[in-house]
Each structure stands twice: as C-alpha cells, then as structure tokens.
Short mmCIF file of C-alpha atoms and ligand atoms in Angstrom, two decimals:
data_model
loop_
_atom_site.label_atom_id
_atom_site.label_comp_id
_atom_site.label_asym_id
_atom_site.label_seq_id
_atom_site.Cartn_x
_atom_site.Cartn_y
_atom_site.Cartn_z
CA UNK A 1 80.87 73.47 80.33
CA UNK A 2 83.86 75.38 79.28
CA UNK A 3 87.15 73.97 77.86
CA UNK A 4 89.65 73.45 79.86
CA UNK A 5 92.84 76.06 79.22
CA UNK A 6 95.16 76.23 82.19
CA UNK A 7 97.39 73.13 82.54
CA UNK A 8 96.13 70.81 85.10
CA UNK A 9 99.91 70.70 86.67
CA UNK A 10 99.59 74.72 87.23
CA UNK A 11 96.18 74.04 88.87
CA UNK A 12 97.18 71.63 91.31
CA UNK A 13 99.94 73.39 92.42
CA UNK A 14 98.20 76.69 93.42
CA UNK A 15 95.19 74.55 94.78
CA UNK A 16 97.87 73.36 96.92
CA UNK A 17 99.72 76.62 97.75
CA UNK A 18 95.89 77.53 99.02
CA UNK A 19 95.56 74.84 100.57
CA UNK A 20 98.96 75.17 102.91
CA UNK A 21 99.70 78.56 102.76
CA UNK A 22 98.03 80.76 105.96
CA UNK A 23 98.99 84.12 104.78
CA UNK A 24 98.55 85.57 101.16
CA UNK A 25 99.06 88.52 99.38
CA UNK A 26 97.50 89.56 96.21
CA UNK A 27 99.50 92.78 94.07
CA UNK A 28 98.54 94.38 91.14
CA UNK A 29 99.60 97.16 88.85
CA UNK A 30 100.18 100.86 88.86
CA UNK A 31 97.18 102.94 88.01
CA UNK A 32 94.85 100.12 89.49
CA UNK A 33 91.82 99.52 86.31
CA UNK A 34 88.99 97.20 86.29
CA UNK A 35 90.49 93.77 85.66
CA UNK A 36 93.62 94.38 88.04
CA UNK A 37 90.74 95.56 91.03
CA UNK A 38 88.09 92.65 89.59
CA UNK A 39 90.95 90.18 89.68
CA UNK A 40 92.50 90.85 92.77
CA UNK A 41 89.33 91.54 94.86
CA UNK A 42 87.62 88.51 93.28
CA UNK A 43 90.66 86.59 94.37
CA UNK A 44 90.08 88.02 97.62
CA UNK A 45 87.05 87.11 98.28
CA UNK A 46 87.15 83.75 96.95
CA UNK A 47 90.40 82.88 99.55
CA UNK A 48 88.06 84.57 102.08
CA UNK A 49 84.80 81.65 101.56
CA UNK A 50 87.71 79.15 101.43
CA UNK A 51 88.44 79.48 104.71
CA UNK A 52 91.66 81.80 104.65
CA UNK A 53 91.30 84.97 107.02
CA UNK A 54 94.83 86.38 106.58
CA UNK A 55 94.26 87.87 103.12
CA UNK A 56 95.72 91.50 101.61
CA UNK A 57 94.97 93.38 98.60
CA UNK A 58 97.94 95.82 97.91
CA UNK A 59 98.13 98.35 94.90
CA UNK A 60 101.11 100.34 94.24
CA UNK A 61 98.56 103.30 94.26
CA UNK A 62 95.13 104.99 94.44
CA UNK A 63 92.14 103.48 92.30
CA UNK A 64 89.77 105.87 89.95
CA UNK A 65 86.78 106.55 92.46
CA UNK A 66 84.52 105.15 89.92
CA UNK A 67 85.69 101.99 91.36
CA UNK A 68 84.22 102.83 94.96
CA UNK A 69 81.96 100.78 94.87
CA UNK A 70 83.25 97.59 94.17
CA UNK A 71 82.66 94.71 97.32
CA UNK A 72 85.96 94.16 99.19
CA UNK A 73 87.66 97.69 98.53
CA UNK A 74 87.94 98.83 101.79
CA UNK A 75 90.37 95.77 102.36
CA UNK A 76 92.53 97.20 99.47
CA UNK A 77 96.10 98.49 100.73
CA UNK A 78 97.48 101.56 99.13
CA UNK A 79 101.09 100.86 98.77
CA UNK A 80 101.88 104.79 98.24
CA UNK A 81 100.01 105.14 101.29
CA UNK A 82 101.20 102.80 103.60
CA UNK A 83 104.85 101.63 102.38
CA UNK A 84 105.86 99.93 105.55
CA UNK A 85 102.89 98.15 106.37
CA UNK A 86 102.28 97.23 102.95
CA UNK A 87 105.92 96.06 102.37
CA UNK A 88 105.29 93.79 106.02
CA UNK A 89 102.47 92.03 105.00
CA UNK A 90 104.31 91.16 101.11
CA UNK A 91 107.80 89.94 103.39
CA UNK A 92 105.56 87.80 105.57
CA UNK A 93 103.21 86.36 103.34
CA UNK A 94 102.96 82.16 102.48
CA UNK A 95 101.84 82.85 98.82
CA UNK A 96 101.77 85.87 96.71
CA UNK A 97 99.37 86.35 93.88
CA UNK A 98 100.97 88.84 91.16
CA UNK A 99 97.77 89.66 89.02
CA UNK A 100 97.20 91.42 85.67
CA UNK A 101 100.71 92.65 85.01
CA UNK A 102 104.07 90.76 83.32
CA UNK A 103 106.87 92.23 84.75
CA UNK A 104 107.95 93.52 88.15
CA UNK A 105 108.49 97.10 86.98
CA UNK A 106 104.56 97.40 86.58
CA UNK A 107 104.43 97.19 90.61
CA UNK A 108 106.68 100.15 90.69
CA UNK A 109 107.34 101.51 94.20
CA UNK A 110 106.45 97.76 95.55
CA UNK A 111 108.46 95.80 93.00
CA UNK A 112 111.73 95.39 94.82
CA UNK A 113 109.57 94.24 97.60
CA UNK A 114 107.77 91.51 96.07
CA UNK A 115 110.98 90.49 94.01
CA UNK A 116 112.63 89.85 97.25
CA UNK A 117 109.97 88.16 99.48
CA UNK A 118 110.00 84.55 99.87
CA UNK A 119 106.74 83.92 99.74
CA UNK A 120 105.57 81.41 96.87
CA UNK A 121 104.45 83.30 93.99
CA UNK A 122 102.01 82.61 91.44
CA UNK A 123 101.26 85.18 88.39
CA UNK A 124 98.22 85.38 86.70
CA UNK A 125 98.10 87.36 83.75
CA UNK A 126 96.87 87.74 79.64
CA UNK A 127 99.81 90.51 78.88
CA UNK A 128 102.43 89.09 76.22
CA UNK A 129 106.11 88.33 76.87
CA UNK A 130 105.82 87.60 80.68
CA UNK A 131 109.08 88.33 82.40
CA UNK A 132 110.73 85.34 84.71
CA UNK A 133 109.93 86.18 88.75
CA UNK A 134 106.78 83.47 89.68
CA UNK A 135 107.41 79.79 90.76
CA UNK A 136 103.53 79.35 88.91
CA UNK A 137 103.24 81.51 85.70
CA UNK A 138 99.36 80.57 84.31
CA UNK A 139 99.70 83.44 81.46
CA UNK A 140 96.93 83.72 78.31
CA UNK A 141 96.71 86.58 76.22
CA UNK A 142 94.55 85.07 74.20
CA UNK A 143 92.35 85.33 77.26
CA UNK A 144 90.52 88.75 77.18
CA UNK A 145 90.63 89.40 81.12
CA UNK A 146 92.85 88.02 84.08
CA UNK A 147 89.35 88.19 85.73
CA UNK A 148 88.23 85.49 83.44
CA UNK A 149 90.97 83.73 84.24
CA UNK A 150 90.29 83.69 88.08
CA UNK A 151 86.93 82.34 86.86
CA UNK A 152 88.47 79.57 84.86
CA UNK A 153 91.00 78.97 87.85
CA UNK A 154 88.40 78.61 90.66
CA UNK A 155 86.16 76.18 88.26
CA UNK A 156 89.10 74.18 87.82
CA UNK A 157 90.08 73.69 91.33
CA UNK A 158 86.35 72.12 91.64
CA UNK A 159 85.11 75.36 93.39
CA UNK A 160 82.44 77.01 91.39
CA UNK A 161 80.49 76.27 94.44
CA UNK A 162 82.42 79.28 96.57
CA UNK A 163 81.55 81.92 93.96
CA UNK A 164 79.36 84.20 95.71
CA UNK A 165 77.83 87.39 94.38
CA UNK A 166 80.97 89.60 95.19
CA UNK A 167 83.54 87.61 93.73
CA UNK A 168 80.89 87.52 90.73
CA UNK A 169 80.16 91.07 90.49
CA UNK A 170 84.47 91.63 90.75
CA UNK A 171 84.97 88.62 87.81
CA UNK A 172 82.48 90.43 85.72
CA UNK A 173 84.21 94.44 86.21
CA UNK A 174 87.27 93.05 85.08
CA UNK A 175 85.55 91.18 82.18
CA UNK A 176 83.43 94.02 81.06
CA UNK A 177 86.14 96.90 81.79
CA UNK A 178 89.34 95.30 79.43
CA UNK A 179 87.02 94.39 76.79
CA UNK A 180 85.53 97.33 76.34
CA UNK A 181 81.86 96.82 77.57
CA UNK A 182 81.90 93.43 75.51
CA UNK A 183 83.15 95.51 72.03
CA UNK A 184 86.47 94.34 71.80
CA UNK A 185 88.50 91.27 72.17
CA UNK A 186 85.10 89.43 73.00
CA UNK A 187 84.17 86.98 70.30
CA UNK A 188 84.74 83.81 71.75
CA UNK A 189 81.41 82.34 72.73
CA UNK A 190 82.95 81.05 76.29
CA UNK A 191 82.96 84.77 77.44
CA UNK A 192 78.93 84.48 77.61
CA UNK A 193 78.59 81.30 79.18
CA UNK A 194 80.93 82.75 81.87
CA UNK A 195 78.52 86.11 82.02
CA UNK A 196 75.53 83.77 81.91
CA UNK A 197 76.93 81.68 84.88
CA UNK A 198 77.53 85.17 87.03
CA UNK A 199 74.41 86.49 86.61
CA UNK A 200 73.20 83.38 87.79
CA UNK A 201 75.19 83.82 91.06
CA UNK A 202 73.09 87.23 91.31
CA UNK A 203 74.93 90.20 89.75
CA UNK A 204 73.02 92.68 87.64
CA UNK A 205 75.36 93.55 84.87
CA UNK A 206 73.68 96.32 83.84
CA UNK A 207 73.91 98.21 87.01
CA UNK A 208 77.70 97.49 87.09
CA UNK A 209 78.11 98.95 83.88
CA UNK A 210 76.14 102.54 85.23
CA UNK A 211 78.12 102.21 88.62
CA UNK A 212 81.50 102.35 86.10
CA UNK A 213 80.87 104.10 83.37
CA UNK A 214 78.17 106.52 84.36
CA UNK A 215 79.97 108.08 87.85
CA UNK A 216 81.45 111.10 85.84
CA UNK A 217 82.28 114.62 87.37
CA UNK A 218 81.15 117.18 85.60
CA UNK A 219 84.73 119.01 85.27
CA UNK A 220 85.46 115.00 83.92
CA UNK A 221 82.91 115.69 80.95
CA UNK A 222 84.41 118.86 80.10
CA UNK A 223 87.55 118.02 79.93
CA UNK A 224 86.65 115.28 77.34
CA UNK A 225 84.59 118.01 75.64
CA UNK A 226 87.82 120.01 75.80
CA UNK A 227 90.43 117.35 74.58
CA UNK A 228 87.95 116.54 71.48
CA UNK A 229 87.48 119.87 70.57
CA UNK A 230 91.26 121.67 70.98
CA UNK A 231 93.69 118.96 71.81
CA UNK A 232 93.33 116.02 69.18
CA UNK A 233 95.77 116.44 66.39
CA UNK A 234 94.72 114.19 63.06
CA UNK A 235 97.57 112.56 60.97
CA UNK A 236 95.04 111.97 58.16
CA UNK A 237 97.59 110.44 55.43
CA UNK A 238 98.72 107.98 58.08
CA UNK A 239 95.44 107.07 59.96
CA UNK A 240 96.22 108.32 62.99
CA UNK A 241 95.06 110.48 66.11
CA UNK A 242 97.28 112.42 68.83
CA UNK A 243 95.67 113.98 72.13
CA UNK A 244 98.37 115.57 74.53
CA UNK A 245 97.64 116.98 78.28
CA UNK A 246 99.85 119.14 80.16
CA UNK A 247 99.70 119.61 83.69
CA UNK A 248 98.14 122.95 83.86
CA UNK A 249 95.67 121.53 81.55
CA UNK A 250 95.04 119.19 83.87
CA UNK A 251 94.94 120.71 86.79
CA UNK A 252 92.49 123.30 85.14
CA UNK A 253 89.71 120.91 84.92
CA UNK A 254 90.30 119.84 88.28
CA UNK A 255 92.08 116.00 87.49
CA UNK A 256 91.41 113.06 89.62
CA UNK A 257 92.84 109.55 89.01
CA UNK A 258 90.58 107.43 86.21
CA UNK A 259 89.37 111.35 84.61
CA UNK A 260 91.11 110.68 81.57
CA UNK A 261 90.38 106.94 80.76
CA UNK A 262 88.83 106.06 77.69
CA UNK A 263 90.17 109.15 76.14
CA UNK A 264 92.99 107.34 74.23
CA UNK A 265 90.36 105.14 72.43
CA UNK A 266 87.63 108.00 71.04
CA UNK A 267 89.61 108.65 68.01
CA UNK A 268 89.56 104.85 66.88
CA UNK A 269 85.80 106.03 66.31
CA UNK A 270 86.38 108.45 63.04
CA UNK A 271 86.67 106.66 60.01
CA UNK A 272 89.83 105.80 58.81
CA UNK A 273 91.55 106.15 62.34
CA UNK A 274 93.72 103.00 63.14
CA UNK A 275 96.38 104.24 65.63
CA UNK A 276 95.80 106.79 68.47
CA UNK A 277 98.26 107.55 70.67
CA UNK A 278 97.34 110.00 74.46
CA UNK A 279 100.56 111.81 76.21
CA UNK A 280 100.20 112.75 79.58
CA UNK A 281 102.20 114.87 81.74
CA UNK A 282 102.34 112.56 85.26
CA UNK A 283 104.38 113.44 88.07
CA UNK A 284 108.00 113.70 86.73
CA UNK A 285 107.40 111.66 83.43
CA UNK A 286 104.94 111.29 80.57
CA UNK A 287 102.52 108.42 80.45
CA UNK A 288 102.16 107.17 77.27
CA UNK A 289 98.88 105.60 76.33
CA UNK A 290 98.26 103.67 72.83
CA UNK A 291 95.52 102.01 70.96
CA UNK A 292 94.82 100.35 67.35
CA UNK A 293 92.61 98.38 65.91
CA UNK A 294 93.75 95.65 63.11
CA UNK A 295 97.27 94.20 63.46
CA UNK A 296 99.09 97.28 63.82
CA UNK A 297 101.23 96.50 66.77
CA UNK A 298 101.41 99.34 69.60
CA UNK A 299 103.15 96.95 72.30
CA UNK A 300 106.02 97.00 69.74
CA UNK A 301 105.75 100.90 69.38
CA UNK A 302 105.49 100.96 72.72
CA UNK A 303 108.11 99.03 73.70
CA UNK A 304 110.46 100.72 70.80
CA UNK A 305 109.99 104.64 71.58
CA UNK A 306 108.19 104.35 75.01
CA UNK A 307 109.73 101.69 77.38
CA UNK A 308 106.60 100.39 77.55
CA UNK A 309 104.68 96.92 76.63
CA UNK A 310 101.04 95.11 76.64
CA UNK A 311 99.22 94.15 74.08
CA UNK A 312 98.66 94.10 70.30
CA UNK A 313 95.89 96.69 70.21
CA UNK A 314 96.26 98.45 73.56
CA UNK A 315 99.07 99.27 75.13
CA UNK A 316 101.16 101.77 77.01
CA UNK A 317 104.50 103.56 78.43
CA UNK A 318 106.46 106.16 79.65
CA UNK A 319 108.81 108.83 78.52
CA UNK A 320 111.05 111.00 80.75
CA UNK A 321 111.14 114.13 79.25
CA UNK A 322 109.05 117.29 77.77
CA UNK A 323 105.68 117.00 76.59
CA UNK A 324 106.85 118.71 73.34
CA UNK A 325 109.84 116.02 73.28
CA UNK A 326 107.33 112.76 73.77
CA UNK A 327 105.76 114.38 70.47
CA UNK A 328 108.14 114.28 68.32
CA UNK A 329 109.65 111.10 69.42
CA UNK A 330 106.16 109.69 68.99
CA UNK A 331 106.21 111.22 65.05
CA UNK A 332 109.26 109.46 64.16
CA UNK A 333 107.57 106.12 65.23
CA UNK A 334 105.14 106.92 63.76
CA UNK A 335 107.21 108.02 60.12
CA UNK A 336 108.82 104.75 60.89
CA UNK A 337 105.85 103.02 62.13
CA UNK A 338 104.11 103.91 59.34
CA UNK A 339 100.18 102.55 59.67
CA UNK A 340 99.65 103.64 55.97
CA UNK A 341 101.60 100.74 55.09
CA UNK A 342 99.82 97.68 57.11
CA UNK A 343 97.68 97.29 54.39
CA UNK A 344 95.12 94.87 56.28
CA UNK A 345 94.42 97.11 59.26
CA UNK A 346 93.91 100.30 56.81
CA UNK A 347 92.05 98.72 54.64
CA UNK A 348 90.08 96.62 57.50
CA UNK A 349 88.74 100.30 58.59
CA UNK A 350 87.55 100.98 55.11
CA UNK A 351 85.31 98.43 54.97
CA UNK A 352 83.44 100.04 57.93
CA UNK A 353 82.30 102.76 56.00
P1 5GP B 401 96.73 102.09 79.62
O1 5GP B 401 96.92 102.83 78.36
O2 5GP B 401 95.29 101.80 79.90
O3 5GP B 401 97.47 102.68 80.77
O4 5GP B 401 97.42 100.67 79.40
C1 5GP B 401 97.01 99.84 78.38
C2 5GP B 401 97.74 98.53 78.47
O5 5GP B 401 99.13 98.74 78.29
C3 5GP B 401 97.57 97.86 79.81
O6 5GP B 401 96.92 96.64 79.60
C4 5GP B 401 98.94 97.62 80.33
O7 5GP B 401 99.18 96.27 80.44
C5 5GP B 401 99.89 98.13 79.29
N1 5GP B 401 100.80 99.14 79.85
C6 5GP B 401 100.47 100.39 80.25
N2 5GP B 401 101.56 101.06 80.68
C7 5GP B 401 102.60 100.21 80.55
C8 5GP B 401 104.01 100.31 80.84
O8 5GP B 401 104.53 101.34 81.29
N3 5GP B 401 104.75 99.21 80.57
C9 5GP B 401 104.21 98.07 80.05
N4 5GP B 401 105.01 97.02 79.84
N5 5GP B 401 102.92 97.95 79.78
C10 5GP B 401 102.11 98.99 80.01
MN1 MN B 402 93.81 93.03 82.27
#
C-alpha cells in the first residue's frame, strides 16, 4: 500500500515500549499548531483503542481556539496552566512521546522536566538537525507532517485496524494544516492514498478545513486587513516582504492566540516575493516568523540572526530585544542573505507570471 520509511528496528521497539509501558505521556511544542495537536491527540487516541487508559496530552501552552474542536482536547494539559501536575504526570510516566519538535528548548517551560524524567522516550518529528535527548529518534523531514508519520507508524505496527474516526480526523489536521491545505510540500502521491484511506475511516475533510480555517473573529479579519494595508514593508530589489506588530497594535485589535497565523505567508502571494519575514512583540521577546519559497534557506537565517531553526521554507525564532532592533538585525541578514542572488528561487517566481 504505501512504502515502507521508518526502520523496522525503530518500529519494534516503540511497539514494544506500548506494549509494556502503563503510563505515557505525549509533549509537544510551544504555540501548539495543527500537526503538533493532530499528532499528539491522534497518538492519544490511538494508545486509548489499544488498551492503555493512563494517557496525557501536555502542551507547554494554550492552543488557537480554532482548534476547539478537535476530538480528545479536553484531555489536553496546559503546562502554563498546571505546572505541577503537568510536571507529575511527565516524572511518572513509562514512555514519553516528544512530537513535532527537535530540540528540548521548543518545550520551553516543560523542557527541563522532560529532559530529566526517566521515562523511555521516543521523538517523532520531520524538523531538520534533531538534537540528541530520545532513546527512539524516528525523524523525516522529507515527510510533510509528524501526523503522517503517526499514520505510517500505526500501519507499521500492524494496527490500521485501531484507527477510528478521531484519530483520523486528528492525522488529517495535522496533514492538511503544515502543508498548507495540500499547496505546499504535498507532491508525493502517498499523501493521497493516506487522505483516501481516512476518509474511508469516516472524516469529512472538507468540514475540517471550514472548522480551521473558517472560525475567524471579526477583530481577527481586521487586523489582517490592517497588517496588509499599513504594516507590510516591500524590499522590491531583493524579493522580499516585512510585516511587524507591536503590542499595542495587538492589543488594539483585541489578540488571541492563533489571530495572526498565516500572516507570515500572504506576501509569498505578490509576484516576485520569495522571502517574508513577520516580527512579533510576545511577552518579553520578539517571535520571529519566516517563510520562502525555492531554496532560499530561512532555518539558516533563522538560526544565524534569530536563535531559531525548522525548515527550509518555513521557519522561525526569537529575538530579545526592541521591535525596532529585530528590524534592523533582520536587514543585515537580509543584505547578507541576499535572495537577489539565489538565482533559482528568483527566477523560479518569475516563471509564475
Ligand atoms: P512558525 O513561524 O509557524 O511559528 O514556525 C514555523 C516553523 O519554524 C515551525 O515548523 C517550527 O518548527 C519552526 N520554529 C518556530 N519557532 C522556532 C524556534 O524558536 N526555534 C526553532 N528551532 N524552530 C522554530
Ligand atoms: Mn509539523
């Protein structure tokens, strides 16, 4: 049906950790999205049909609310929430399942917990350069979604069987969400036998995509309105789009958790756009937000200027600092940076038009 990419030795051994363990924990990363919440809940419920009834969700803190809906997310701990309790259940637990995220720092608050628990730990992930802290590390970027992945994992263990219509509806928000609706990083033909295979456990993927994408506030749709109008700055000689958000700004059109995603990738829609970058003020730091399209690498700009990571096209980080500072640090990446001069992605863009 579809090939077989996880190593069989990886397989066994978490079939087996499921198989002994009694307690389990699944964590995630900060800002919770749709594959960390698919991944972990369809995890979740998938431990839950195999029998286990001592299973926790913990995220290091709250979800967008467009993600209310999803089956299972009343289980989900808020680690911001409830540090102690959260921090019992991660020192007690048999196995822990670190999904969608390659290094500890991404759990921050909760990281220094799950670093020092005992419990076995298996990561699950498609981020590059995965950082050392899992007995199990079954990592693919060239995977599109660590949902998938929990797909391809549960087929493997000879348990397509116990994937019910939750844990399909989760697989398939995590699926849908990181590739963009199906529009990016979604070319390999396995992707729609997997689809094809979860609607026939039941899901209706077109009323998942209106339960995500189509939950907007109104002050939500203004502020976009707002950001496209006044707050995107062009770099037209070198292909590339700025948006910046203060706190007042944010706080004017009423911000909740999830308003401003998707911003960071509306300027890859004008022509000639390659590289767009999103700064916004967060608590006592910036969070840095970049996208490109081609093989201009923002995990490396990312990780050079921003102390950040993730992938080729999308990635993201943090600066500690004032707005006005994150922007000119970002403009001498980007002088250094220079998209102008990757050729292939530039030129890639052209041939749109
Ligand atoms: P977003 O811009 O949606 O917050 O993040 C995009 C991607 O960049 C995510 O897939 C995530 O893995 C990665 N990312 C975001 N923030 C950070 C960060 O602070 N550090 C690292 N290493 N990766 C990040
Ligand atoms: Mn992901």
């Amino acid at each position: 049906m579809i090939s077989k990419i996880i190593g069989e030795e990886k397989i066994q051994k978490t079939h087996k950790y499921i198989e002994k363990g009694d307690s389990f924990v699944i964590v995630s990363h900060v800002s919770p999205d749709g594959d960390s919440l698919g991944s972990s809940l369809a995890l979740y419920h998938f431990l839950t049909k195999y029998g286990k009834d001592n299973v926790s969700v913990i995220v290091p803190n709250l979800y967008p609310s467009f993600f209310n809906w999803m089956p299972g997310r009343k289980e989900i701990i808020v680690h911001e929430k409830y540090p102690e309790f959260a921090e019992q259940l991660i020192r007690d637990a048999d196995v822990i399942f670190c999904l969608d995220f390659n290094e500890p720092k991404r759990l921050e608050g909760m990281a220094s917990a799950v670093l020092a628990a005992e419990g076995r730990k298996v990561r699950i992930d498609h981020h590059l350069d995965p950082a050392d802290f899992c007995r199990v590390v079954i990592s693919h970027p060239e995977i599109s979604s660590t949902s998938e992945m929990i797909f391809r994992l549960i087929c493997r263990m000879g348990l397509f069987n116990l994937i019910d219509k939750n844990t399909a509806e989760c697989i398939y928000t995590g699926m849908m969400t990181d590739t963009g609706a199906f529009t990016y990083n979604s070319n390999k033909p396995e992707i729609y036998t997997i689809v094809g295979e979860l609607i026939k456990k039941g899901i209706e993927k077109d009323l998942i995509y209106r339960k995500v994408n189509h939950a907007y506030s109104e002050s939500r749709l203004r502020l976009m309105g707002y950001v496209l109008n006044e707050k995107m700055k062009i770099y037209p000689e070198l292909h590339t789009a700025l948006i910046t958000l203060s706190k007042e700004e944010l706080k004017r059109f009423d911000y909740r958790p999830g308003d401003t995603e998707g911003l960071v990738n509306m300027p890859l829609s004008i022509s000639g756009i390659v590289f767009s970058v999103f700064l916004r003020e967060d608590g006592d730091c910036i969070k840095v937000s970049l996208r490109s399209i081609g093989n201009f690498p923002v995990n490396e700009f990312s990780g050079k200027y921003f102390n950040g990571g993730g992938h080729l096209n999308a990635s993201g980080g943090e600066y500690y600092g004032l707005l006005e500072d994150a922007v000119a640090l970002f403009e001498k990446g980007l002088a250094e940076f220079n998209p102008d001069n990757n050729e292939e992605t530039v030129n890639h863009k052209r041939d749109l038009t």
